[in-house]
XYZ file of C-alpha atoms in Angstrom:
323
model
C -0.034 -0.073 0.019
C 1.392 3.381 -1.053
C 1.757 6.409 1.175
C -1.070 8.664 1.184
C -0.768 12.530 0.705
C -1.915 12.975 4.393
C 0.825 10.639 5.506
C 3.314 12.406 3.527
C 2.362 15.794 4.920
C 2.841 14.254 8.466
C 6.113 12.720 7.660
C 7.445 16.153 6.250
C 6.241 17.968 9.360
C 8.047 15.475 11.639
C 11.169 15.348 9.445
C 11.355 19.135 9.717
C 11.125 19.068 13.571
C 13.849 16.491 13.813
C 16.175 18.375 11.495
C 15.442 21.682 13.501
C 16.307 19.941 16.877
C 19.464 18.499 15.549
C 20.318 21.886 14.079
C 20.324 23.526 17.653
C 23.627 21.586 18.234
C 24.990 21.538 14.717
C 24.638 25.049 13.481
C 24.012 26.149 9.884
C 24.159 22.650 8.538
C 20.512 21.880 7.867
C 21.244 20.306 4.380
C 23.849 17.786 5.938
C 21.473 16.929 8.761
C 18.744 16.362 6.239
C 20.894 14.015 4.298
C 22.067 12.186 7.430
C 18.550 11.848 8.800
C 17.252 10.651 5.302
C 20.009 7.995 5.440
C 18.952 6.844 8.907
C 15.282 6.566 7.627
C 16.447 4.755 4.565
C 18.244 2.365 6.999
C 21.541 3.068 5.496
C 25.044 4.307 6.684
C 26.964 7.664 6.081
C 30.599 8.205 5.335
C 32.059 11.627 6.163
C 35.138 12.594 4.397
C 36.005 15.721 6.215
C 38.611 17.661 8.138
C 38.923 17.283 11.856
C 36.995 19.653 14.046
C 33.899 20.164 11.840
C 31.101 18.749 14.144
C 30.868 15.180 13.250
C 30.857 13.908 16.693
C 28.413 16.591 17.668
C 26.120 15.429 14.901
C 26.169 11.903 16.028
C 25.379 12.895 19.518
C 22.621 15.262 18.460
C 20.939 12.606 16.279
C 21.162 10.093 19.150
C 19.573 12.526 21.688
C 16.835 13.605 19.226
C 15.649 9.977 18.558
C 16.044 9.019 22.269
C 18.645 6.477 21.246
C 22.118 5.273 22.397
C 25.385 6.675 20.918
C 28.889 5.124 20.876
C 32.193 6.286 19.428
C 34.979 3.967 18.197
C 38.356 5.443 17.441
C 39.775 3.372 14.779
C 43.625 2.828 15.249
C 46.109 0.281 13.630
C 46.011 -1.869 16.788
C 42.171 -1.972 16.986
C 40.889 -5.641 16.802
C 37.576 -6.876 15.348
C 36.472 -7.951 18.852
C 36.929 -4.425 19.932
C 34.134 -3.485 17.635
C 31.815 -6.366 17.728
C 32.336 -7.652 21.164
C 33.866 -10.874 22.830
C 32.718 -14.028 24.528
C 34.236 -14.495 28.051
C 34.104 -17.370 30.290
C 32.429 -16.559 33.705
C 34.066 -18.780 36.336
C 31.345 -18.135 38.800
C 28.391 -19.260 36.677
C 30.648 -21.616 34.574
C 29.143 -20.353 31.185
C 30.369 -18.297 28.359
C 28.800 -14.815 28.235
C 28.890 -12.391 25.412
C 29.960 -8.864 26.166
C 28.618 -6.489 23.496
C 30.862 -4.270 21.770
C 30.328 -0.497 20.951
C 28.720 -1.472 17.652
C 25.542 -2.154 19.627
C 24.155 1.298 19.526
C 21.575 3.515 17.745
C 24.244 5.732 16.345
C 27.947 4.510 16.026
C 30.486 6.903 15.054
C 33.447 5.094 13.509
C 36.042 7.778 13.735
C 38.905 7.637 11.161
C 37.843 4.326 9.857
C 40.585 4.145 7.445
C 43.345 4.041 10.194
C 42.343 0.399 11.234
C 43.650 -2.648 9.622
C 41.508 -4.253 6.778
C 40.729 -7.042 9.026
C 39.088 -4.773 11.721
C 37.354 -2.827 8.769
C 35.929 -6.018 7.531
C 34.368 -6.693 11.068
C 31.947 -3.976 10.052
C 30.685 -5.446 6.841
C 28.154 -7.968 8.141
C 26.612 -5.552 10.888
C 26.452 -2.706 8.189
C 24.755 -4.736 5.681
C 22.405 -6.911 7.872
C 22.285 -5.077 11.263
C 23.502 -8.091 13.077
C 26.801 -9.647 14.396
C 27.778 -13.305 14.618
C 30.260 -14.324 17.256
C 31.095 -17.973 17.926
C 28.206 -19.045 15.805
C 25.601 -17.024 17.613
C 23.792 -14.066 15.985
C 22.991 -10.849 17.816
C 20.723 -8.192 16.372
C 21.606 -4.576 16.573
C 17.892 -3.436 16.678
C 16.310 -0.608 14.811
C 17.210 2.117 14.183
C 20.866 1.559 13.605
C 23.360 3.678 11.704
C 27.149 3.847 11.347
C 28.541 7.343 10.813
C 32.258 6.628 9.582
C 34.704 9.328 9.069
C 38.023 9.678 7.172
C 40.379 12.513 6.884
C 40.870 13.349 3.142
C 44.145 15.278 3.737
C 46.345 13.268 6.174
C 46.672 9.803 4.591
C 49.941 8.702 6.296
C 49.495 5.376 8.055
C 45.973 4.775 6.644
C 44.456 1.749 4.892
C 42.279 2.639 1.858
C 38.699 1.449 2.211
C 38.056 -1.532 -0.173
C 35.328 -1.039 -2.749
C 33.067 -3.676 -1.043
C 33.036 -1.512 1.972
C 32.523 1.805 0.350
C 29.648 0.350 -1.411
C 27.952 -0.343 1.933
C 27.746 3.334 2.797
C 24.476 4.648 1.466
C 25.862 8.120 1.010
C 29.095 10.007 1.241
C 29.180 13.641 2.228
C 31.093 16.260 4.243
C 30.061 18.728 6.900
C 32.589 21.373 6.174
C 33.312 24.509 8.185
C 30.321 26.572 9.339
C 29.610 30.072 7.815
C 30.676 33.255 9.544
C 27.450 33.885 11.423
C 27.292 30.281 12.700
C 31.004 30.460 13.768
C 30.423 33.519 15.789
C 27.428 31.943 17.517
C 29.369 28.792 18.170
C 32.255 30.991 19.715
C 29.794 32.909 21.988
C 28.616 29.548 23.529
C 32.085 28.129 23.660
C 31.765 27.808 27.439
C 29.256 24.990 26.793
C 31.350 21.933 25.816
C 28.438 19.718 24.778
C 25.635 21.510 22.961
C 23.619 18.290 22.808
C 23.128 18.054 26.649
C 20.136 20.510 26.494
C 18.444 18.744 23.370
C 15.102 17.234 24.147
C 14.085 13.922 22.457
C 11.516 14.552 19.717
C 10.764 10.828 18.804
C 11.348 7.306 20.149
C 13.474 4.601 18.247
C 10.259 2.707 17.637
C 8.562 5.598 15.949
C 11.755 6.187 13.768
C 11.387 2.564 12.683
C 7.820 3.217 11.825
C 8.875 6.283 9.820
C 11.273 4.155 7.924
C 8.598 1.541 7.060
C 6.257 4.389 5.932
C 8.925 5.900 3.869
C 9.458 2.663 1.929
C 5.856 2.888 0.612
C 6.620 6.203 -1.148
C 5.383 5.721 -4.838
C 8.112 5.269 -7.420
C 6.955 5.230 -11.009
C 8.400 2.683 -13.406
C 9.626 5.540 -15.601
C 11.790 6.765 -12.598
C 13.176 3.205 -12.006
C 14.013 2.884 -15.712
C 15.758 6.305 -15.382
C 17.796 5.176 -12.481
C 18.748 2.060 -14.287
C 19.899 3.769 -17.344
C 22.091 6.166 -15.328
C 23.713 3.258 -13.636
C 24.422 1.541 -16.961
C 25.904 4.790 -18.377
C 28.285 5.031 -15.451
C 29.583 1.576 -16.196
C 29.845 2.274 -19.825
C 31.887 5.513 -19.262
C 35.414 5.188 -20.728
C 36.741 6.959 -17.501
C 35.502 4.165 -15.245
C 36.689 0.751 -14.529
C 33.477 0.138 -12.221
C 30.500 2.270 -12.295
C 27.302 2.210 -9.982
C 26.574 -1.397 -8.798
C 23.078 -2.844 -8.514
C 23.439 -2.228 -4.655
C 24.018 1.474 -5.654
C 20.820 1.609 -7.630
C 18.803 0.178 -4.892
C 20.354 2.582 -2.547
C 19.293 5.403 -4.669
C 15.639 4.363 -4.784
C 15.455 3.778 -0.913
C 17.144 7.285 -0.380
C 14.907 9.064 -2.952
C 11.740 7.691 -1.404
C 12.686 9.203 1.955
C 13.821 12.425 0.341
C 10.436 12.773 -1.513
C 8.452 12.119 1.663
C 10.663 14.543 3.611
C 9.468 17.218 1.106
C 5.810 16.341 1.644
C 5.275 14.213 -1.560
C 4.128 10.526 -1.718
C 5.820 10.012 -4.934
C 9.411 10.179 -6.372
C 10.425 12.623 -9.036
C 13.429 12.472 -11.486
C 14.777 15.520 -9.857
C 15.062 13.654 -6.605
C 17.497 11.360 -8.286
C 19.528 14.150 -9.688
C 19.783 15.875 -6.411
C 21.017 12.840 -4.486
C 23.133 11.340 -7.252
C 26.384 13.077 -6.056
C 25.882 11.768 -2.492
C 24.637 8.269 -3.342
C 26.868 7.382 -6.209
C 30.177 9.176 -6.515
C 31.992 7.047 -3.877
C 31.136 3.834 -5.708
C 33.173 4.758 -8.783
C 36.358 2.987 -9.590
C 38.147 5.416 -11.980
C 40.432 4.324 -14.670
C 43.984 5.225 -13.585
C 44.796 6.915 -16.925
C 41.526 8.945 -16.775
C 42.223 9.921 -13.251
C 45.762 11.057 -14.036
C 44.368 13.101 -16.792
C 42.093 14.911 -14.196
C 38.896 13.215 -14.348
C 36.763 12.574 -11.300
C 33.688 10.706 -10.345
C 31.942 14.153 -10.156
C 32.856 15.016 -13.642
C 31.638 11.685 -14.969
C 28.354 11.771 -13.177
C 27.611 15.332 -14.284
C 28.100 14.233 -17.870
C 26.042 11.223 -17.490
C 23.075 13.265 -15.897
C 23.354 15.689 -18.666
C 23.175 13.069 -21.465
C 20.570 10.766 -20.033
C 17.129 12.165 -20.613
C 14.786 12.268 -17.525
C 11.212 11.041 -17.938
C 8.951 14.036 -18.385
C 5.715 12.841 -16.918
C 4.895 13.623 -13.258
C 5.213 10.499 -11.357
C 2.121 10.575 -9.026
C 0.842 7.836 -6.905
């Protein structure tokens, strides 16, 4: 059953309240907040490629406080072990049984800070839990619950001592974006309140985790016309056929776009997806999934350039895709 216009209006109103609440802690970044919240409602994960000190931890805490959830932070280092992320089974001598002690991955919002500094083995510990929202330790499966989102960060400048994220792991992030530095007015406002170390401490919860899960289920019912689905498929095919790319957008990437576009449309009060939603989200959902040809990359080509050309060349459907 598709979302009704009334449900879409309620969804947009609630979404706006959530963004405004997080915006009290993360000043002047409503667009990034909207993208991150949309990723949560699409039940995906976010990769922030950003400089230190731009508010990524604050964003994670503010989101957690807003949805009345839990928050954990994992500082990825070269000596971090997979069990430090997922948890470990320990033998209790008093009870004479093995007990599983959950790791920091079991939280509503998990901030994986500088993920590319950990070894590939530790990075791979995130793969199952990011894709399936569950962890298997010693043959036993543990669910993370809903909502669950990983916010991973990596520094685009300082790459010494880092391990490049493999394509399989990059493909598991629904979107990649950056917060960036605040504008002048927001910076002045931040400085005036510099005595308050944690701006999230005064935030009030707007919604419960169970209600967020219901919103995610509702967003999934947003109508997506067959013409829009064909448009997404053609765009993905063109990225694979582009001479500058060795790998274009995968099928997982196409599915990610549809999931994200449904939430994005509902957040704007529509119960249907438009081609413009796809165009607006494409840089965030798709560019990190490209594997560029080395020669083309050396010549100065980037995923953003290839995507812009593909979006310009592939004609979008003209009809208004209503439910």
